[in-house]
Every structure is written in C-alpha cells, then in structure tokens.
PDB file of C-alpha atoms in Angstrom:
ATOM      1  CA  UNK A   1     -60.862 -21.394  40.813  1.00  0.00           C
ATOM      2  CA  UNK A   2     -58.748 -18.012  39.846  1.00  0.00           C
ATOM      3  CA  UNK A   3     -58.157 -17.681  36.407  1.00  0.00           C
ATOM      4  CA  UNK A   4     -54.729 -16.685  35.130  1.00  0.00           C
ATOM      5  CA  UNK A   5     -51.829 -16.803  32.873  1.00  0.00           C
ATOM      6  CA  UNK A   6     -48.069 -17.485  32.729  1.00  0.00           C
ATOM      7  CA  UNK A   7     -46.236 -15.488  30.519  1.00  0.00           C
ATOM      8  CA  UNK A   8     -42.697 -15.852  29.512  1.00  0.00           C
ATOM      9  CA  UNK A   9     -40.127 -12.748  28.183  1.00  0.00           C
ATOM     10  CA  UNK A  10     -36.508 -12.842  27.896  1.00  0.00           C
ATOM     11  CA  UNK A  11     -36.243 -15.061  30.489  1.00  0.00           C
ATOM     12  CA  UNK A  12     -38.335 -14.015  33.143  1.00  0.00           C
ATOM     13  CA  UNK A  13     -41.727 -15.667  33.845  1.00  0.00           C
ATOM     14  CA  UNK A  14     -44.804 -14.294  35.636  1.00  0.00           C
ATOM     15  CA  UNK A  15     -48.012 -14.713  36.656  1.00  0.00           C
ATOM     16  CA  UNK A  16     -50.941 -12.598  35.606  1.00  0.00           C
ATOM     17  CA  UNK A  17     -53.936 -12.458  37.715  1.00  0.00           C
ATOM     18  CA  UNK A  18     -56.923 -10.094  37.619  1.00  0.00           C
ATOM     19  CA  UNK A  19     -57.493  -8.056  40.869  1.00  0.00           C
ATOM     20  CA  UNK A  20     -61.495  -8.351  40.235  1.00  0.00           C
ATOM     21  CA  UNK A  21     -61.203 -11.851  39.908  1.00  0.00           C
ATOM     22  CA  UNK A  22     -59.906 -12.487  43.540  1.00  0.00           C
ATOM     23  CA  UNK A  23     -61.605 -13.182  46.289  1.00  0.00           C
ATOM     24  CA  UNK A  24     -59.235 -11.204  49.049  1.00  0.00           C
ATOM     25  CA  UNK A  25     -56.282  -9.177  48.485  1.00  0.00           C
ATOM     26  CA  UNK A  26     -53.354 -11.162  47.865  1.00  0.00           C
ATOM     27  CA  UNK A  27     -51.219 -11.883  51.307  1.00  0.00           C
ATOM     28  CA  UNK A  28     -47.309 -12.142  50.850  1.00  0.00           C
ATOM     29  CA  UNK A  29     -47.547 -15.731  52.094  1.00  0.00           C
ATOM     30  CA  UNK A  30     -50.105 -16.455  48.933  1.00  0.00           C
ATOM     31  CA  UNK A  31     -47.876 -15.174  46.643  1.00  0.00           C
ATOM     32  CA  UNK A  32     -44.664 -17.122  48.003  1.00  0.00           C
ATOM     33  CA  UNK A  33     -46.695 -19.945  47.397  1.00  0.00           C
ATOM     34  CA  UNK A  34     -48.021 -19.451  43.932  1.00  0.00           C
ATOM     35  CA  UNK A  35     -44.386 -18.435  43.147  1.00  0.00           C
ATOM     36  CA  UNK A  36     -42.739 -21.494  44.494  1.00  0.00           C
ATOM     37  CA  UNK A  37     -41.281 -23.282  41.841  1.00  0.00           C
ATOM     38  CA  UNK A  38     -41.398 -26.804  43.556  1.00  0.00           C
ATOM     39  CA  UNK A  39     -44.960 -26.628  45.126  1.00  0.00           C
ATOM     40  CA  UNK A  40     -46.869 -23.406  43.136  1.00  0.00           C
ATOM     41  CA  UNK A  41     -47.224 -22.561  39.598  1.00  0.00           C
ATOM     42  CA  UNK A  42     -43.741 -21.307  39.988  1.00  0.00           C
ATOM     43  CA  UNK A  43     -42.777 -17.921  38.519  1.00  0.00           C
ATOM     44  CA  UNK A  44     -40.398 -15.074  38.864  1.00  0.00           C
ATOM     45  CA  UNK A  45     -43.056 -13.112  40.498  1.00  0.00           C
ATOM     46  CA  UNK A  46     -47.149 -12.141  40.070  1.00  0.00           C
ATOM     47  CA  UNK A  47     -48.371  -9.107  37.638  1.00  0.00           C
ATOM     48  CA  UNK A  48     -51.497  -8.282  39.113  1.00  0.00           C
ATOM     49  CA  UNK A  49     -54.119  -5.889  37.027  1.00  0.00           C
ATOM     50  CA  UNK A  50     -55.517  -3.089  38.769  1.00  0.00           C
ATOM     51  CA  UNK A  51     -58.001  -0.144  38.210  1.00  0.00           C
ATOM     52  CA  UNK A  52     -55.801   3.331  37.605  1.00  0.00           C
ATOM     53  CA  UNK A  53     -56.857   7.434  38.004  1.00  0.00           C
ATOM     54  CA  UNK A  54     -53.679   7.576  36.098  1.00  0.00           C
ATOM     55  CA  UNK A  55     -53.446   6.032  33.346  1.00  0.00           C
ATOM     56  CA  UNK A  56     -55.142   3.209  30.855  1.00  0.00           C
ATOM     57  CA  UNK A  57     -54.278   0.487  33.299  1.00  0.00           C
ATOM     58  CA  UNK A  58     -52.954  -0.181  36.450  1.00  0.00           C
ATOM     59  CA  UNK A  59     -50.160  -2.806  37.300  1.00  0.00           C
ATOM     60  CA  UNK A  60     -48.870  -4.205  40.690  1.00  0.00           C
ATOM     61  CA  UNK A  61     -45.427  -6.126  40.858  1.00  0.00           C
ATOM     62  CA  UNK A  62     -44.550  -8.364  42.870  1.00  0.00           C
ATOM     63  CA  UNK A  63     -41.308 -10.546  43.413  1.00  0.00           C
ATOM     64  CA  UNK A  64     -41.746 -14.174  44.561  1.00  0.00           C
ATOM     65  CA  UNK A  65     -41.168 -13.432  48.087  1.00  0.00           C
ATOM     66  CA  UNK A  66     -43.878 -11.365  48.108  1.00  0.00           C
ATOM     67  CA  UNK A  67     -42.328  -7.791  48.547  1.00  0.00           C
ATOM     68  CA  UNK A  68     -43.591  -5.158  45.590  1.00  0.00           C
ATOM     69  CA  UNK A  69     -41.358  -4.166  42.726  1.00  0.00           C
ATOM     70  CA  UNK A  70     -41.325  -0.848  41.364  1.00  0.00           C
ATOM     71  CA  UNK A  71     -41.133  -1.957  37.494  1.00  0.00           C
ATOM     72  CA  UNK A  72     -40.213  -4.882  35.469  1.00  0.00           C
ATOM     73  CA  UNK A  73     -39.672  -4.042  31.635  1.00  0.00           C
ATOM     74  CA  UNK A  74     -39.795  -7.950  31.121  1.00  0.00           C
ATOM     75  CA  UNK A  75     -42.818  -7.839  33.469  1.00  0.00           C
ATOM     76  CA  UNK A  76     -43.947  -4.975  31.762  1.00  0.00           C
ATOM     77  CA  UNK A  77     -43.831  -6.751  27.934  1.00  0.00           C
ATOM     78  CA  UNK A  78     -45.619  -9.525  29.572  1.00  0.00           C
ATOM     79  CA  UNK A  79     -48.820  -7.685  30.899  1.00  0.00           C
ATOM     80  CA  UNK A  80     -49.271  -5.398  27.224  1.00  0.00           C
ATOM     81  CA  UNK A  81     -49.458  -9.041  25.814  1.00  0.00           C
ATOM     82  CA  UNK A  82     -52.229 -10.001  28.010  1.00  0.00           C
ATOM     83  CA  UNK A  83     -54.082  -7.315  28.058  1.00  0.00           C
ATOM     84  CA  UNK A  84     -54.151  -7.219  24.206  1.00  0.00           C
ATOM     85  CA  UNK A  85     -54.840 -11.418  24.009  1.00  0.00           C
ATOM     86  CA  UNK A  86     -57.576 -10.956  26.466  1.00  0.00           C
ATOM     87  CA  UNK A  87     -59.517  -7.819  24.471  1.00  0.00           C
ATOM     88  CA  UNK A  88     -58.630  -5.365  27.414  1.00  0.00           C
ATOM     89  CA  UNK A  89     -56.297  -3.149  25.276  1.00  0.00           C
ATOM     90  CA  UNK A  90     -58.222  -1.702  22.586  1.00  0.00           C
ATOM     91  CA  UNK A  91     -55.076   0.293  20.580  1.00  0.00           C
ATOM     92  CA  UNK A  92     -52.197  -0.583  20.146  1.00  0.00           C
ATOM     93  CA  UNK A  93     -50.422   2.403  22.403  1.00  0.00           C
ATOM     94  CA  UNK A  94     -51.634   2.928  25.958  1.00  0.00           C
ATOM     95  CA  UNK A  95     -50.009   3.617  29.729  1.00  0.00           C
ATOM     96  CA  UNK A  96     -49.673   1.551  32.698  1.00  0.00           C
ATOM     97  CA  UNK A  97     -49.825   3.320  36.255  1.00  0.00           C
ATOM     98  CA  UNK A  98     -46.887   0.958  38.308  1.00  0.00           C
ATOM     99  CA  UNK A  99     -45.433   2.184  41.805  1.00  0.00           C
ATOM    100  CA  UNK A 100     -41.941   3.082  39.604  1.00  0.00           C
ATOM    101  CA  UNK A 101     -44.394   5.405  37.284  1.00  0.00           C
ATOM    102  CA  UNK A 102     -46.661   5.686  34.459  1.00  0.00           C
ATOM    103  CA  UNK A 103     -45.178   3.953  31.331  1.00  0.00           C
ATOM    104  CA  UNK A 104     -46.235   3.842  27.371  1.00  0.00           C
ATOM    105  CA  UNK A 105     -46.113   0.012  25.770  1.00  0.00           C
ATOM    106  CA  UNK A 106     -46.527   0.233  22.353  1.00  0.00           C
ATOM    107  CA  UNK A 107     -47.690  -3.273  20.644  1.00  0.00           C
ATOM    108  CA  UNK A 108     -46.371  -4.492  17.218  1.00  0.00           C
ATOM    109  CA  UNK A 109     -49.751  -6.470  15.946  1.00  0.00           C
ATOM    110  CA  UNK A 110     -50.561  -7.827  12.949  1.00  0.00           C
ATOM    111  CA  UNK A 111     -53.423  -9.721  11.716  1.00  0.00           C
ATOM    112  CA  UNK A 112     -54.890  -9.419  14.888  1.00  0.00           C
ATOM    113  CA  UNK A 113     -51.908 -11.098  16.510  1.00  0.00           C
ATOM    114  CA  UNK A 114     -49.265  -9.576  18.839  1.00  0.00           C
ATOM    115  CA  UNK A 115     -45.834  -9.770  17.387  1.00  0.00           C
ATOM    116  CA  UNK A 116     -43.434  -7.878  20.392  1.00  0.00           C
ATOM    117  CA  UNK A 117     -43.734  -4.929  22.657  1.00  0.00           C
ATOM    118  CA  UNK A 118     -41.573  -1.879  23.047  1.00  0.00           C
ATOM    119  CA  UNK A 119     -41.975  -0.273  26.759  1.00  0.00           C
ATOM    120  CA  UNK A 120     -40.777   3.459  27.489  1.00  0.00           C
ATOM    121  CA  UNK A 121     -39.405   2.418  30.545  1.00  0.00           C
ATOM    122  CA  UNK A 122     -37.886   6.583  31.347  1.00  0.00           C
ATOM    123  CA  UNK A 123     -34.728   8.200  31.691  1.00  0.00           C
ATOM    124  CA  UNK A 124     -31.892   6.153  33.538  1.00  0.00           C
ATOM    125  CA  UNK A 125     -30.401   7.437  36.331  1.00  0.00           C
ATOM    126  CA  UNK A 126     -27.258   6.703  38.166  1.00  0.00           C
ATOM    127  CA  UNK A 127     -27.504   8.979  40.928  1.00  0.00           C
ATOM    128  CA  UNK A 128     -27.669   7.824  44.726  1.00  0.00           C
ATOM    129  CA  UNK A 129     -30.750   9.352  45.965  1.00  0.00           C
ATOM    130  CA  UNK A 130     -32.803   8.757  43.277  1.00  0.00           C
ATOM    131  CA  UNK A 131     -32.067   4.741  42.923  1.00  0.00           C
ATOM    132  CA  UNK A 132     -32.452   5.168  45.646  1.00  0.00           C
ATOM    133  CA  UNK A 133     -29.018   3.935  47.558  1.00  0.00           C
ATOM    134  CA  UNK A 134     -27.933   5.226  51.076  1.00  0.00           C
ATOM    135  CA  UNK A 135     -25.351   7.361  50.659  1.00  0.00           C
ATOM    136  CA  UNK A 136     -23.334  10.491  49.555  1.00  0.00           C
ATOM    137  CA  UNK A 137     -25.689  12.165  46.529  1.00  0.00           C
ATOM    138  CA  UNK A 138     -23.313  11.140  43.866  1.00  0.00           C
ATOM    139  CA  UNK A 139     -23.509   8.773  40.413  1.00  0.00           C
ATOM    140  CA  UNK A 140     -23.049   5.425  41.305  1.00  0.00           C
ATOM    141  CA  UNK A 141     -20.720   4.353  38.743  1.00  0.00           C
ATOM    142  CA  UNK A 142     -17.638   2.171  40.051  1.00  0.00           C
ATOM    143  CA  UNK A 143     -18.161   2.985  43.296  1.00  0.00           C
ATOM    144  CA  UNK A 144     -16.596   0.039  45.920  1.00  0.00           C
ATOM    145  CA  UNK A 145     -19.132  -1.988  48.159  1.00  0.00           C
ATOM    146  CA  UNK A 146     -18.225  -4.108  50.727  1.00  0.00           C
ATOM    147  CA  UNK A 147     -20.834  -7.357  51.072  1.00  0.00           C
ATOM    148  CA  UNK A 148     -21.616  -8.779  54.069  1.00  0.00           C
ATOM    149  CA  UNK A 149     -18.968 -11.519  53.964  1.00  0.00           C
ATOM    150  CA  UNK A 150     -16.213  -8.975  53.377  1.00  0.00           C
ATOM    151  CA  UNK A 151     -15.918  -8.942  49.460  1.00  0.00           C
ATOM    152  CA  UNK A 152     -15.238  -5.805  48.337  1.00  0.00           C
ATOM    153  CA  UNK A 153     -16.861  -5.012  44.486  1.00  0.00           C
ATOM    154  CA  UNK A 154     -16.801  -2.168  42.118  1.00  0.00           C
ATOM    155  CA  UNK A 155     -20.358  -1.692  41.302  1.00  0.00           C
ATOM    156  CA  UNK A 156     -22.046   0.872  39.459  1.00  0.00           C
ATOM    157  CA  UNK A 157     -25.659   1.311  40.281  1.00  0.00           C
ATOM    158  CA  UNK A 158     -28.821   2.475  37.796  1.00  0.00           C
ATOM    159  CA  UNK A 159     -32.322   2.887  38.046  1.00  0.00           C
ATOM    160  CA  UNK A 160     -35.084   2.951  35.351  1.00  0.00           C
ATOM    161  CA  UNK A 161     -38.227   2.935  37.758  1.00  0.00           C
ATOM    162  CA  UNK A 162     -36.761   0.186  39.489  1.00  0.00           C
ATOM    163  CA  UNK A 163     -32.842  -0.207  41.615  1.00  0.00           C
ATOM    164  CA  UNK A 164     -30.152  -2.059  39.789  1.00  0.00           C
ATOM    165  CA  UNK A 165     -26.776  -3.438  40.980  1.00  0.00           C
ATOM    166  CA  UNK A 166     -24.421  -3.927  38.309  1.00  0.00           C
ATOM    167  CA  UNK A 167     -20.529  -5.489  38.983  1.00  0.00           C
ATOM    168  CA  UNK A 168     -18.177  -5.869  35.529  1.00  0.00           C
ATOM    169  CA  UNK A 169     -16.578  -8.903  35.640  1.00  0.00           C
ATOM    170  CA  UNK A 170     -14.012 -10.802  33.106  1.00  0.00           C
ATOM    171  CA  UNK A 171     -16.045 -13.745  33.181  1.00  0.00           C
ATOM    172  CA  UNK A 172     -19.226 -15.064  34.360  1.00  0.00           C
ATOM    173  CA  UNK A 173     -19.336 -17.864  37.059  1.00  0.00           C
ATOM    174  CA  UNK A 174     -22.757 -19.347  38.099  1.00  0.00           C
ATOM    175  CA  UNK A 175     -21.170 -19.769  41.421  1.00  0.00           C
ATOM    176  CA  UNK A 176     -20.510 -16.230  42.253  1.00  0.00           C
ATOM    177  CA  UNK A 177     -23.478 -15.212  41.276  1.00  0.00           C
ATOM    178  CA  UNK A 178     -25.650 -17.390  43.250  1.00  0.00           C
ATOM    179  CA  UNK A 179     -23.362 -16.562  46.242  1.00  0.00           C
ATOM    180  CA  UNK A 180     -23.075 -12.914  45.777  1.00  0.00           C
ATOM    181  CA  UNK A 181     -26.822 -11.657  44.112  1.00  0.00           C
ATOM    182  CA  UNK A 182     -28.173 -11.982  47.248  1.00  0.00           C
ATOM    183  CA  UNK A 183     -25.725  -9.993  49.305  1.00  0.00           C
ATOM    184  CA  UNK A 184     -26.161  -7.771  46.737  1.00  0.00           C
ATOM    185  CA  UNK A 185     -29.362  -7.678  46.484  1.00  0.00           C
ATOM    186  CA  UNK A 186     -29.881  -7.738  50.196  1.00  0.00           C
ATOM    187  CA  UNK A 187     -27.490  -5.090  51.226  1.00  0.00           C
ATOM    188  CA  UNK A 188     -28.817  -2.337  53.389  1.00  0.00           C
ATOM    189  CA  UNK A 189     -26.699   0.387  50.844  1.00  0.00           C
ATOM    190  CA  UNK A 190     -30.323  -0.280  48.926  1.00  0.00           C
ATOM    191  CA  UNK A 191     -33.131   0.061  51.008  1.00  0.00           C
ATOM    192  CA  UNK A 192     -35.851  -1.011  47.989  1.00  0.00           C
ATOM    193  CA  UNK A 193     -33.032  -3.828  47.665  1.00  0.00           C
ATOM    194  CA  UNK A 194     -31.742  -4.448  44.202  1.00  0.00           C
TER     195      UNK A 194
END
C-alpha cells in the first residue's frame, strides 16, 4: 500500500505522494489511472515530493493525463500544507525546486496549525517566447487565434512558471468552455500546451 493524501485549494484537487515511498517511478499510464475520477482516487493531477540541490524541497507536477506541469500555485498551496502537517517543513518560510523554478511558500500557522499559504509564484510575463507560444516575439495580449474548428478568439496569453490562455468574454457559458479549453489548450501555438 502507498501512502498519500488528497488535498483540496480553490478548487483544484491533487494527490500527494512521496517519491521514497514508491516502489518504481511513476509511468504516465499510473497516473491516468490514479487521476481518473470514475475508477482512481480521482484528482486534478499528482504532486509528487522529491529530493532538491536547489532548494528546501523538490516538487514534480503532473496533470491527470500524465504529462508534467511546470507550476501550479493551487498545487503549490497544497504541497506547503503537507509538508508542514506531516513534520517535513520545519519553518514556516522555505523554497520548492519545480520544473517552472524555485519558489518561496510562506505558511500562516498558529497554534501549531496551518491557517493559508502565500506562494511567490515570480514575475508575469506576457511575452511569446518566454510562455512560451510559437510565434512573432511580441506580448500576447489580444492577439487573434484561430482553433482548430475555425473559431477565431482574441486571447491574451501569460505565464507565471507555467503557460496560460486567457479569452474575455461577456458572459460565461459552461458549454463553450468545455468545447473550446481543449482546443485551446491543445493548440500547437503552445507547445507546453496551456
């Protein structure tokens, strides 16, 4: 039996598994699995502790399909918590080492307890290369992309460690987005995908 936890913030939810504690390295196939909602634990993707030259800890990401994400604040909030709850974080400041860069959580605790956790996530930027998205080098910021099934969208694009797609829209329909977030998502303007 692996131990681990499921962790809940702002509406994401992730697994937390030790890398020590596993048998074999973890195979994309595993962790589409585990991350199924309707025959795994079910999360939004697997935080996975690791050992780190850089910093205090080390953190690997990864979505449900099994690809590796560069950051996840949300992820991010998550894995301070459980590395304070299990007695791995011994102040209340320290860095994690993730493939999007070295970060700083800072834990509110009192009486022993975790109250919430405030991530340095870095700088945003909105320009191409460094999102990254294919490209002239210019910010991405209402910039027209045409989706697969000829929509055309205004989207302004950010990164923080990790790509963002972002569309304005007057109001929100479920709908849309479940029919265009993965063309966005998807679309070979982003090769790390958004």
């Amino acid at each position: 039996m692996i131990p681990f936890v499921k962790g809940h913030g702002l509406g994401n939810d992730y697994i937390v598994l030790d890398e020590s504690d596993l048998p074999r390295p973890l195979a994309t196939e595993a962790i589409a699995r585990i991350c199924d909602r309707n025959w795994g634990v079910g999360s939004d993707g697997i935080l996975l502790l690791v050992p780190s030259r850089r910093a205090d800890f080390g953190l690997r990401i990864f979505n449900p399909d099994g690809s590796e994400a560069e950051k996840s604040g949300n992820g991010l909030r998550i894995f301070a918590k459980y590395l304070w709850d299990h007695g791995r974080a011994k102040k209340t400041t320290f860095t994690v080492d993730t493939k999007g860069g070295v970060v700083e959580c800072q834990c509110r605790v009192e009486g022993g307890r975790m109250g919430f956790v405030t991530v340095e996530m870095g700088h945003a930027t909105f320009r191409a290369p460094e999102i990254p998205m294919n490209g002239p080098d210019r910010d991405v910021v209402g910039v027209p992309l045409q989706l697969g099934d000829g929509t055309t969208l205004a989207v302004t694009a950010v990164s923080v460690g990790n790509p963002h797609c972002v569309t304005f829209v007057e109001r929100l329909d479920d709908g849309e987005c479940r029919r265009l977030g993965p063309l966005i998502e998807r679309h070979p303007a982003f090769p790390n995908r958004t």
